[in-house]
């Protein structure tokens, strides 16, 4: 759908069309950023502070990157907890069964 001001008439000038397209793009980007979950407030603020104002695609890529980092952090934390739990479980079982630790060298 083409914005009414871009169809022609007094706004047929190419530079005005370009400026209007930039405004429309900025509004779409702002609408996208304002629709993000609360847990993405930090990335929202960071993206809105970028000069020149990013396109909706650039904002999307930045949000997606942040979500990937959060998922990776959560996954690493979970794996670390699992490994620590398994090590503790192994130690308890070893002690209950009277196993002796063998020297590594």
Coordinates of N, CA and C in Angstrom, one line a residue:
X1 N 0.8 -1.2 0.0 CA 0.0 0.0 0.0 C 0.9 1.2 0.0
X2 N 0.6 2.1 -0.9 CA 1.4 3.3 -1.1 C 0.8 4.4 -0.2
X3 N 1.6 5.2 0.5 CA 1.2 6.3 1.3 C 0.5 7.3 0.4
X4 N -0.6 7.9 0.8 CA -1.3 8.9 -0.1 C -0.4 10.0 -0.6
X5 N 0.5 10.5 0.3 CA 1.4 11.6 -0.1 C 2.4 11.2 -1.2
X6 N 2.6 9.9 -1.4 CA 3.6 9.5 -2.4 C 3.0 9.2 -3.8
X7 N 1.7 9.4 -3.9 CA 1.0 9.0 -5.2 C 1.2 10.0 -6.3
X8 N 1.7 11.2 -6.0 CA 1.8 12.2 -7.0 C 1.4 13.6 -6.5
X9 N 0.9 14.4 -7.4 CA 0.5 15.7 -7.1 C 1.6 16.6 -6.6
X10 N 1.4 17.5 -5.6 CA 2.4 18.4 -5.2 C 3.6 17.7 -4.5
X11 N 3.4 16.5 -4.1 CA 4.5 15.8 -3.5 C 5.3 14.8 -4.4
X12 N 5.2 15.1 -5.7 CA 5.8 14.2 -6.7 C 7.4 14.4 -6.7
X13 N 7.9 15.4 -6.0 CA 9.3 15.6 -6.0 C 10.0 14.4 -5.4
X14 N 11.1 13.9 -6.0 CA 11.8 12.7 -5.6 C 12.4 12.8 -4.2
X15 N 12.9 14.0 -3.9 CA 13.6 14.2 -2.6 C 12.5 14.2 -1.5
X16 N 11.4 14.7 -1.8 CA 10.3 14.7 -0.8 C 9.8 13.3 -0.6
X17 N 9.6 12.6 -1.7 CA 9.2 11.2 -1.5 C 10.2 10.4 -0.7
X18 N 11.5 10.6 -0.9 CA 12.5 9.9 -0.1 C 12.4 10.2 1.3
X19 N 12.2 11.5 1.7 CA 12.1 11.9 3.1 C 10.8 11.3 3.7
X20 N 9.8 11.3 3.0 CA 8.5 10.7 3.5 C 8.7 9.2 3.7
X21 N 9.4 8.6 2.8 CA 9.7 7.1 3.0 C 10.5 6.9 4.2
X22 N 11.5 7.8 4.5 CA 12.3 7.6 5.7 C 11.4 7.8 7.0
X23 N 10.5 8.7 6.9 CA 9.6 9.0 8.1 C 8.7 7.7 8.3
X24 N 8.2 7.2 7.2 CA 7.3 6.0 7.3 C 8.2 4.8 7.9
X25 N 9.4 4.7 7.4 CA 10.3 3.6 7.9 C 10.6 3.8 9.4
X26 N 10.8 5.0 9.8 CA 11.1 5.3 11.2 C 9.9 5.0 12.1
X27 N 8.7 5.3 11.6 CA 7.5 5.0 12.4 C 7.3 3.5 12.5
X28 N 7.6 2.8 11.4 CA 7.5 1.3 11.5 C 8.5 0.7 12.5
X29 N 9.7 1.2 12.5 CA 10.7 0.8 13.4 C 10.3 1.0 14.8
X30 N 9.9 2.2 15.1 CA 9.4 2.6 16.4 C 8.3 1.7 16.9
X31 N 7.3 1.5 16.0 CA 6.2 0.6 16.4 C 6.7 -0.8 16.7
X32 N 7.6 -1.3 15.9 CA 8.2 -2.6 16.2 C 8.9 -2.7 17.5
X33 N 9.7 -1.7 17.8 CA 10.5 -1.6 19.0 C 9.6 -1.5 20.3
X34 N 8.5 -0.7 20.1 CA 7.6 -0.5 21.3 C 6.8 -1.8 21.5
X35 N 6.7 -2.7 20.5 CA 5.9 -3.9 20.7 C 6.7 -5.0 21.3
X36 N 8.0 -4.8 21.6 CA 8.9 -5.9 22.2 C 8.5 -6.2 23.6
X37 N 8.8 -7.4 24.0 CA 8.6 -7.8 25.4 C 9.4 -6.9 26.4
X38 N 9.0 -6.9 27.6 CA 9.7 -6.1 28.7 C 11.2 -6.6 28.9
X39 N 11.4 -7.9 28.7 CA 12.8 -8.4 28.9 C 13.7 -7.9 27.8
X40 N 13.2 -7.2 26.8 CA 14.1 -6.7 25.8 C 14.2 -5.2 25.8
X41 N 13.9 -4.6 27.0 CA 14.0 -3.1 27.2 C 15.4 -2.6 26.9
X42 N 16.4 -3.3 27.3 CA 17.8 -2.9 27.1 C 18.1 -2.7 25.7
X43 N 17.8 -3.7 24.9 CA 18.1 -3.7 23.4 C 17.2 -2.6 22.8
X44 N 16.0 -2.4 23.2 CA 15.1 -1.4 22.7 C 15.8 0.0 22.9
X45 N 16.2 0.3 24.1 CA 16.9 1.5 24.3 C 18.1 1.7 23.5
X46 N 18.9 0.7 23.4 CA 20.2 0.7 22.6 C 19.9 1.0 21.1
X47 N 18.9 0.3 20.6 CA 18.5 0.5 19.2 C 18.0 1.9 18.9
X48 N 17.1 2.4 19.8 CA 16.5 3.7 19.7 C 17.6 4.9 19.8
X49 N 18.7 4.6 20.4 CA 19.8 5.6 20.5 C 20.8 5.6 19.4
X50 N 20.6 4.7 18.4 CA 21.5 4.6 17.3 C 21.3 5.8 16.4
X51 N 22.4 6.5 16.0 CA 22.3 7.6 15.0 C 23.1 7.2 13.8
X52 N 22.6 7.3 12.6 CA 21.2 7.7 12.2 C 20.3 6.5 12.6
X53 N 19.0 6.9 12.8 CA 18.0 5.9 13.2 C 18.0 4.7 12.3
X54 N 18.0 3.5 12.9 CA 18.1 2.3 12.1 C 16.8 2.0 11.3
X55 N 17.0 1.2 10.3 CA 15.8 0.7 9.5 C 15.2 -0.4 10.4
X56 N 14.0 -0.8 10.0 CA 13.3 -1.8 10.7 C 14.1 -3.1 10.6
X57 N 14.7 -3.3 9.5 CA 15.6 -4.6 9.3 C 16.7 -4.6 10.2
X58 N 17.4 -3.4 10.4 CA 18.6 -3.3 11.3 C 18.1 -3.5 12.7
X59 N 17.0 -2.9 13.1 CA 16.5 -3.1 14.4 C 16.1 -4.6 14.7
X60 N 15.5 -5.2 13.7 CA 15.1 -6.6 13.9 C 16.4 -7.5 14.1
X61 N 17.4 -7.2 13.3 CA 18.7 -8.0 13.4 C 19.3 -7.8 14.8
X62 N 19.3 -6.6 15.3 CA 19.8 -6.3 16.6 C 19.1 -7.1 17.7
X63 N 17.7 -7.0 17.6 CA 16.9 -7.7 18.6 C 17.1 -9.3 18.5
X64 N 17.2 -9.8 17.3 CA 17.4 -11.2 17.1 C 18.8 -11.6 17.7
X65 N 19.8 -10.8 17.5 CA 21.1 -11.0 18.0 C 21.1 -11.1 19.5
X66 N 20.4 -10.2 20.1 CA 20.3 -10.1 21.6 C 19.6 -11.3 22.1
X67 N 18.5 -11.8 21.4 CA 17.8 -13.0 21.9 C 18.7 -14.2 21.8
X68 N 19.5 -14.3 20.7 CA 20.4 -15.4 20.6 C 21.4 -15.5 21.7
X69 N 21.9 -14.3 22.1 CA 22.9 -14.2 23.2 C 22.2 -14.7 24.5
X70 N 21.0 -14.2 24.7 CA 20.3 -14.6 25.9 C 20.0 -16.1 26.0
X71 N 19.6 -16.7 24.8 CA 19.4 -18.1 24.8 C 20.7 -18.9 25.0
X72 N 21.8 -18.4 24.5 CA 23.1 -19.1 24.6 C 23.5 -19.0 26.1
X73 N 23.3 -17.9 26.7 CA 23.7 -17.7 28.1 C 22.9 -18.6 29.0
X74 N 21.6 -18.7 28.7 CA 20.7 -19.6 29.5 C 21.1 -21.1 29.3
X75 N 21.4 -21.4 28.1 CA 21.8 -22.8 27.8 C 23.1 -23.2 28.5
X76 N 24.1 -22.2 28.4 CA 25.4 -22.5 29.1 C 25.2 -22.6 30.6
X77 N 24.3 -21.8 31.2 CA 24.1 -21.8 32.6 C 23.4 -23.2 33.0
X78 N 22.5 -23.6 32.2 CA 21.8 -24.9 32.4 C 22.8 -26.1 32.3
X79 N 23.6 -26.0 31.3 CA 24.6 -27.1 31.1 C 25.6 -27.1 32.3
X80 N 26.0 -25.9 32.7 CA 27.0 -25.8 33.8 C 26.3 -26.4 35.1
X81 N 25.1 -26.1 35.3 CA 24.4 -26.6 36.5 C 24.2 -28.1 36.4
X82 N 24.0 -28.7 35.3 CA 23.8 -30.1 35.1 C 25.2 -30.8 35.3
X83 N 26.3 -30.2 34.8 CA 27.6 -30.8 35.0 C 28.0 -30.8 36.5
X84 N 27.7 -29.7 37.1 CA 28.0 -29.6 38.6 C 27.2 -30.6 39.4
X85 N 25.9 -30.7 39.0 CA 25.0 -31.7 39.7 C 25.5 -33.1 39.5
X86 N 25.9 -33.5 38.3 CA 26.4 -34.8 38.0 C 27.7 -35.1 38.7
X87 N 28.6 -34.1 38.8 CA 29.9 -34.3 39.5 C 29.6 -34.5 41.0
X88 N 28.6 -33.8 41.6 CA 28.3 -34.0 43.0 C 27.7 -35.3 43.2
X89 N 26.8 -35.7 42.3 CA 26.1 -37.0 42.4 C 27.2 -38.2 42.3
X90 N 28.1 -38.0 41.4 CA 29.2 -39.0 41.2 C 30.0 -39.1 42.5
X91 N 30.3 -38.0 43.1 CA 31.1 -37.9 44.3 C 30.4 -38.6 45.4
X92 N 29.1 -38.3 45.6 CA 28.3 -39.0 46.7 C 28.3 -40.5 46.5
X93 N 28.0 -40.9 45.3 CA 27.9 -42.4 45.0 C 29.3 -43.0 45.3
X94 N 30.3 -42.4 44.9 CA 31.7 -42.9 45.1 C 32.0 -43.1 46.6
X95 N 31.6 -42.1 47.3 CA 31.8 -42.1 48.8 C 31.0 -43.2 49.4
X96 N 29.7 -43.4 49.0 CA 28.9 -44.4 49.6 C 29.4 -45.8 49.3
X97 N 29.9 -46.0 48.1 CA 30.4 -47.3 47.7 C 31.9 -47.5 48.1
X98 N 32.5 -46.6 48.7 CA 33.8 -46.7 49.2 C 34.9 -46.7 48.1
X99 N 34.6 -46.1 47.0 CA 35.6 -46.1 45.9 C 36.7 -45.1 46.3
X100 N 37.9 -45.4 45.9 CA 39.0 -44.5 46.1 C 39.3 -43.7 44.8
X101 N 39.7 -42.5 45.0 CA 40.2 -41.7 43.8 C 41.5 -42.2 43.4
X102 N 41.7 -42.4 42.2 CA 43.0 -42.8 41.7 C 43.8 -41.5 41.3
X103 N 45.1 -41.5 41.6 CA 45.9 -40.3 41.2 C 45.9 -40.2 39.7
X104 N 45.9 -39.0 39.2 CA 45.9 -38.8 37.7 C 47.3 -39.1 37.1
X105 N 48.4 -39.0 37.9 CA 49.7 -39.3 37.3 C 50.3 -40.6 37.8

